[in-house]
CSV table of C-alpha atoms in Angstrom, one decimal:
chain,number,residue,atom,x,y,z
A,1,SER,CA,4.9,-0.4,-14.6
A,2,GLN,CA,4.6,-2.0,-11.2
A,3,GLN,CA,7.7,-3.3,-9.6
A,4,GLY,CA,5.9,-6.4,-8.2
A,5,GLU,CA,3.8,-8.9,-9.9
A,6,GLU,CA,1.7,-11.3,-7.9
A,7,ASP,CA,0.6,-14.8,-8.7
A,8,PRO,CA,-2.1,-15.9,-8.7
A,9,GLN,CA,-4.4,-12.9,-9.1
A,10,ALA,CA,-7.1,-14.9,-7.2
A,11,LEU,CA,-7.1,-18.0,-5.0
A,12,SER,CA,-10.0,-19.8,-3.5
A,13,ILE,CA,-9.4,-22.7,-1.0
A,14,GLN,CA,-11.2,-24.6,1.7
A,15,GLU,CA,-10.8,-23.6,5.3
A,16,GLY,CA,-7.9,-25.5,6.9
A,17,GLU,CA,-5.9,-25.8,3.7
A,18,ASN,CA,-2.6,-23.9,3.1
A,19,ALA,CA,-2.5,-20.9,0.8
A,20,THR,CA,0.6,-19.9,-1.1
A,21,MET,CA,1.0,-16.6,-2.9
A,22,ASN,CA,3.9,-15.5,-5.0
A,23,CYS,CA,5.5,-12.2,-5.8
A,24,SER,CA,8.1,-11.3,-8.4
A,25,TYR,CA,10.0,-8.0,-8.7
A,26,LYS,CA,12.3,-6.4,-11.1
A,27,THR,CA,15.0,-4.4,-9.4
A,28,SER,CA,17.3,-4.9,-6.4
A,29,ILE,CA,15.6,-4.3,-3.1
A,30,ASN,CA,16.4,-3.4,0.5
A,31,ASN,CA,13.5,-5.4,1.9
A,32,LEU,CA,10.1,-6.9,0.9
A,33,GLN,CA,6.9,-6.6,2.9
A,34,TRP,CA,3.6,-8.3,2.8
A,35,TYR,CA,0.4,-6.4,3.6
A,36,ARG,CA,-3.3,-7.5,3.9
A,37,GLN,CA,-6.3,-5.5,2.8
A,38,ASN,CA,-9.8,-6.2,3.8
A,39,SER,CA,-12.7,-4.8,1.7
A,40,GLY,CA,-10.6,-2.4,-0.4
A,41,ARG,CA,-9.7,-0.2,2.6
A,42,GLY,CA,-6.6,0.3,4.7
A,43,LEU,CA,-3.7,-2.1,4.6
A,44,VAL,CA,-2.3,-4.0,7.5
A,45,HIS,CA,1.4,-4.8,7.7
A,46,LEU,CA,2.0,-8.6,8.1
A,47,ILE,CA,5.7,-9.3,7.8
A,48,LEU,CA,8.9,-7.9,6.5
A,49,ILE,CA,11.9,-9.8,5.1
A,50,ARG,CA,15.2,-8.2,4.4
A,51,SER,CA,17.3,-8.8,1.4
A,52,ASN,CA,19.9,-10.8,3.4
A,53,GLU,CA,17.2,-13.1,4.8
A,54,ARG,CA,15.8,-16.2,3.1
A,55,GLU,CA,12.9,-17.2,5.3
A,56,LYS,CA,10.9,-15.6,8.1
A,57,HIS,CA,8.0,-16.9,10.2
A,58,SER,CA,5.2,-15.1,12.1
A,59,GLY,CA,2.5,-17.2,13.6
A,60,ARG,CA,0.8,-19.0,10.7
A,61,LEU,CA,2.7,-17.0,8.1
A,62,ARG,CA,5.9,-18.1,6.4
A,63,VAL,CA,7.7,-15.8,3.9
A,64,THR,CA,10.5,-16.8,1.7
A,65,LEU,CA,12.8,-14.6,-0.4
A,66,ASP,CA,15.0,-15.6,-3.3
A,67,THR,CA,17.0,-12.6,-4.4
A,68,SER,CA,18.6,-14.5,-7.2
A,69,LYS,CA,15.2,-15.1,-8.8
A,70,LYS,CA,13.8,-11.8,-7.5
A,71,SER,CA,10.8,-13.6,-6.0
A,72,SER,CA,9.0,-14.1,-2.7
A,73,SER,CA,6.3,-16.3,-1.4
A,74,LEU,CA,3.8,-16.0,1.4
A,75,LEU,CA,2.4,-19.1,2.9
A,76,ILE,CA,-0.6,-19.1,5.2
A,77,THR,CA,-1.0,-22.4,7.0
A,78,ALA,CA,-4.3,-23.8,8.4
A,79,SER,CA,-6.3,-21.1,6.7
A,80,ARG,CA,-9.4,-19.6,8.4
A,81,ALA,CA,-12.4,-17.7,7.0
A,82,ALA,CA,-11.0,-14.6,8.5
A,83,ASP,CA,-8.0,-14.8,6.3
A,84,THR,CA,-10.2,-13.9,3.3
A,85,ALA,CA,-8.6,-10.6,2.0
A,86,SER,CA,-6.3,-9.2,-0.7
A,87,TYR,CA,-2.6,-9.7,-0.1
A,88,PHE,CA,0.0,-7.4,-1.5
A,89,CYS,CA,3.7,-7.6,-1.6
A,90,ALA,CA,5.6,-4.3,-1.5
A,91,THR,CA,9.3,-3.6,-2.1
A,92,ARG,CA,11.6,-0.9,-0.7
A,93,LEU,CA,14.2,-0.3,-3.4
A,94,ILE,CA,17.9,0.0,-2.6
A,95,GLN,CA,18.1,3.1,-4.7
A,96,GLY,CA,15.5,5.7,-4.4
A,97,ALA,CA,13.0,7.1,-2.1
A,98,GLN,CA,11.4,5.7,1.0
A,99,LYS,CA,8.3,4.8,-0.8
A,100,LEU,CA,7.0,1.3,-1.1
A,101,VAL,CA,6.3,-0.2,-4.6
A,102,PHE,CA,3.3,-2.5,-4.5
A,103,GLY,CA,2.3,-5.4,-6.6
A,104,GLN,CA,-1.2,-5.9,-8.0
A,105,GLY,CA,-2.3,-8.2,-5.2
A,106,THR,CA,-3.8,-11.7,-4.8
A,107,ARG,CA,-7.4,-12.0,-3.8
A,108,LEU,CA,-7.7,-14.9,-1.3
A,109,THR,CA,-11.0,-16.5,-0.5
A,110,ILE,CA,-11.3,-19.1,2.2
A,111,ASN,CA,-14.4,-21.1,1.9
A,112,PRO,CA,-15.9,-22.5,5.1
B,1,GLY,CA,-3.2,4.7,20.6
B,2,ALA,CA,-5.1,6.1,17.7
B,3,GLY,CA,-4.2,5.0,14.2
B,4,VAL,CA,-4.0,6.9,11.0
B,5,SER,CA,-7.3,8.6,10.3
B,6,GLN,CA,-8.6,10.0,7.0
B,7,SER,CA,-11.6,12.1,6.0
B,8,PRO,CA,-13.9,12.0,4.4
B,9,SER,CA,-14.5,8.3,4.1
B,10,ASN,CA,-16.3,8.8,0.8
B,11,LYS,CA,-16.5,11.7,-1.6
B,12,VAL,CA,-18.6,12.1,-4.6
B,13,THR,CA,-17.9,15.1,-6.8
B,14,GLU,CA,-18.6,16.4,-10.3
B,15,LYS,CA,-16.0,16.5,-13.0
B,16,GLY,CA,-14.2,19.8,-12.9
B,17,LYS,CA,-14.6,20.4,-9.2
B,18,ASP,CA,-11.7,20.6,-6.7
B,19,VAL,CA,-11.5,18.2,-3.8
B,20,GLU,CA,-9.5,18.1,-0.6
B,21,LEU,CA,-8.6,14.9,1.3
B,22,ARG,CA,-7.3,14.9,4.8
B,23,CYS,CA,-4.9,12.7,6.6
B,24,ASP,CA,-4.1,12.6,10.4
B,25,PRO,CA,-1.0,10.5,10.9
B,26,ILE,CA,-0.1,8.6,14.1
B,27,SER,CA,1.2,11.1,16.7
B,28,GLY,CA,4.9,11.2,16.6
B,29,HIS,CA,5.3,9.8,13.2
B,30,THR,CA,7.5,12.0,11.1
B,31,ALA,CA,7.0,10.3,7.7
B,32,LEU,CA,3.7,10.5,5.8
B,33,TYR,CA,2.8,8.9,2.5
B,34,TRP,CA,-0.1,9.2,0.0
B,35,TYR,CA,-1.0,6.4,-2.3
B,36,ARG,CA,-3.8,5.9,-4.8
B,37,GLN,CA,-5.5,2.6,-5.5
B,38,SER,CA,-7.7,2.2,-8.5
B,39,LEU,CA,-10.4,-0.5,-8.6
B,40,GLY,CA,-8.8,-4.0,-8.4
B,41,GLN,CA,-5.3,-2.6,-8.6
B,42,GLY,CA,-2.3,-2.3,-6.4
B,43,LEU,CA,-1.2,0.9,-4.7
B,44,GLU,CA,0.4,3.7,-6.7
B,45,PHE,CA,2.7,6.0,-4.8
B,46,LEU,CA,1.9,9.7,-5.0
B,47,ILE,CA,3.9,11.8,-2.5
B,48,TYR,CA,6.1,11.4,0.6
B,49,PHE,CA,6.8,13.8,3.4
B,50,GLN,CA,9.7,13.4,5.9
B,51,GLY,CA,10.0,16.0,8.7
B,52,ASN,CA,10.9,19.4,7.4
B,53,SER,CA,12.6,18.1,4.2
B,54,ALA,CA,11.2,18.9,0.8
B,55,PRO,CA,8.6,16.3,-0.1
B,56,ASP,CA,9.1,13.6,-2.8
B,57,LYS,CA,6.5,14.5,-5.3
B,58,SER,CA,7.7,12.0,-8.0
B,59,GLY,CA,4.5,10.0,-8.0
B,60,LEU,CA,2.0,12.9,-8.5
B,61,PRO,CA,0.3,12.1,-11.9
B,62,SER,CA,-0.3,15.7,-13.0
B,63,ASP,CA,0.0,19.3,-11.8
B,64,ARG,CA,-3.7,19.0,-10.8
B,65,PHE,CA,-2.5,17.1,-7.8
B,66,SER,CA,-0.8,18.8,-4.8
B,67,ALA,CA,-0.3,18.1,-1.2
B,68,GLU,CA,0.9,19.9,1.9
B,69,ARG,CA,1.7,18.9,5.4
B,70,THR,CA,1.2,21.6,8.0
B,71,GLY,CA,3.2,21.7,11.2
B,72,GLY,CA,4.7,18.3,10.4
B,73,SER,CA,1.4,16.6,11.2
B,74,VAL,CA,-1.9,16.8,9.3
B,75,SER,CA,-1.7,16.5,5.5
B,76,THR,CA,-4.1,17.6,2.8
B,77,LEU,CA,-4.1,16.1,-0.7
B,78,THR,CA,-5.8,18.5,-3.2
B,79,ILE,CA,-7.0,17.5,-6.6
B,80,GLN,CA,-8.0,20.4,-8.8
B,81,ARG,CA,-10.4,20.2,-11.8
B,82,THR,CA,-11.2,16.5,-11.1
B,83,GLN,CA,-11.5,14.1,-13.9
B,84,GLN,CA,-13.3,10.7,-14.0
B,85,GLU,CA,-10.0,8.9,-14.1
B,86,ASP,CA,-9.2,10.4,-10.7
B,87,SER,CA,-11.8,8.1,-9.2
B,88,ALA,CA,-10.0,5.8,-6.8
B,89,VAL,CA,-9.3,5.1,-3.1
B,90,TYR,CA,-6.7,7.5,-1.7
B,91,LEU,CA,-4.7,5.9,1.1
B,92,CYS,CA,-2.5,7.7,3.6
B,93,ALA,CA,0.2,6.0,5.6
B,94,SER,CA,2.6,7.1,8.3
B,95,SER,CA,5.8,5.7,9.8
B,96,LEU,CA,7.9,6.6,12.7
B,97,SER,CA,10.6,7.9,10.5
B,98,GLY,CA,11.5,7.8,6.8
B,99,GLY,CA,13.9,5.0,7.6
B,100,SER,CA,11.3,2.9,9.4
B,101,GLU,CA,10.1,0.1,7.3
B,102,THR,CA,6.6,-0.5,8.6
B,103,GLN,CA,4.0,1.9,7.2
B,104,TYR,CA,0.7,2.2,9.0
B,105,PHE,CA,-2.3,2.9,6.8
B,106,GLY,CA,-5.5,4.8,7.2
B,107,PRO,CA,-8.8,3.5,6.0
B,108,GLY,CA,-8.7,5.5,2.9
B,109,THR,CA,-11.0,8.0,1.1
B,110,ARG,CA,-13.1,6.6,-1.7
B,111,LEU,CA,-13.4,9.3,-4.4
B,112,LEU,CA,-15.9,9.1,-7.1
B,113,VAL,CA,-15.9,11.7,-9.9
B,114,LEU,CA,-19.1,11.8,-11.9
């Protein structure tokens, strides 16, 4: 089964509102990353947070990580129509290969 | 510079035929990954190449799937005797090295097996 589970599966909000997506995982990680995917094609790396970090910011993005709860959240502030996409969390495990283990994704729709 | 490129963009094939999917990683990237994404799902790891080391094939779903990387650059993913359940988007990614965290993805090849 997938390492990550994302919640919600789909989210629809009005432009200008904040969007929050959550990711839970099962085993210990080295780091957790968030990616964005437009139209079912290639993924774009957004932000990485290491296991010893609790919060990280990048522009309108804020990521938190709670290793005790094995969960992370991605907050997009002041959303724009261009933020409409699928968002995936991916974990790099402490033990194992260099592969990333992806969650199922959250489909975000920003309504103008 | 150029990103990761994949070809073809789309491939329609008949059940039982073999297909080859190509990936050109970013120049200088030593690590290359193949993932599969079924409709509405997350990405499933298939195989990982790092330099001249033996590839990590732990994600290949069956022996019908194979991949090679020639000259440490271009990679080809081959699916033999395709089945309808092989229909998916096949994504390739590369990173500067196996220890680099950020993976750069290509646009993917959408495979449809009829």
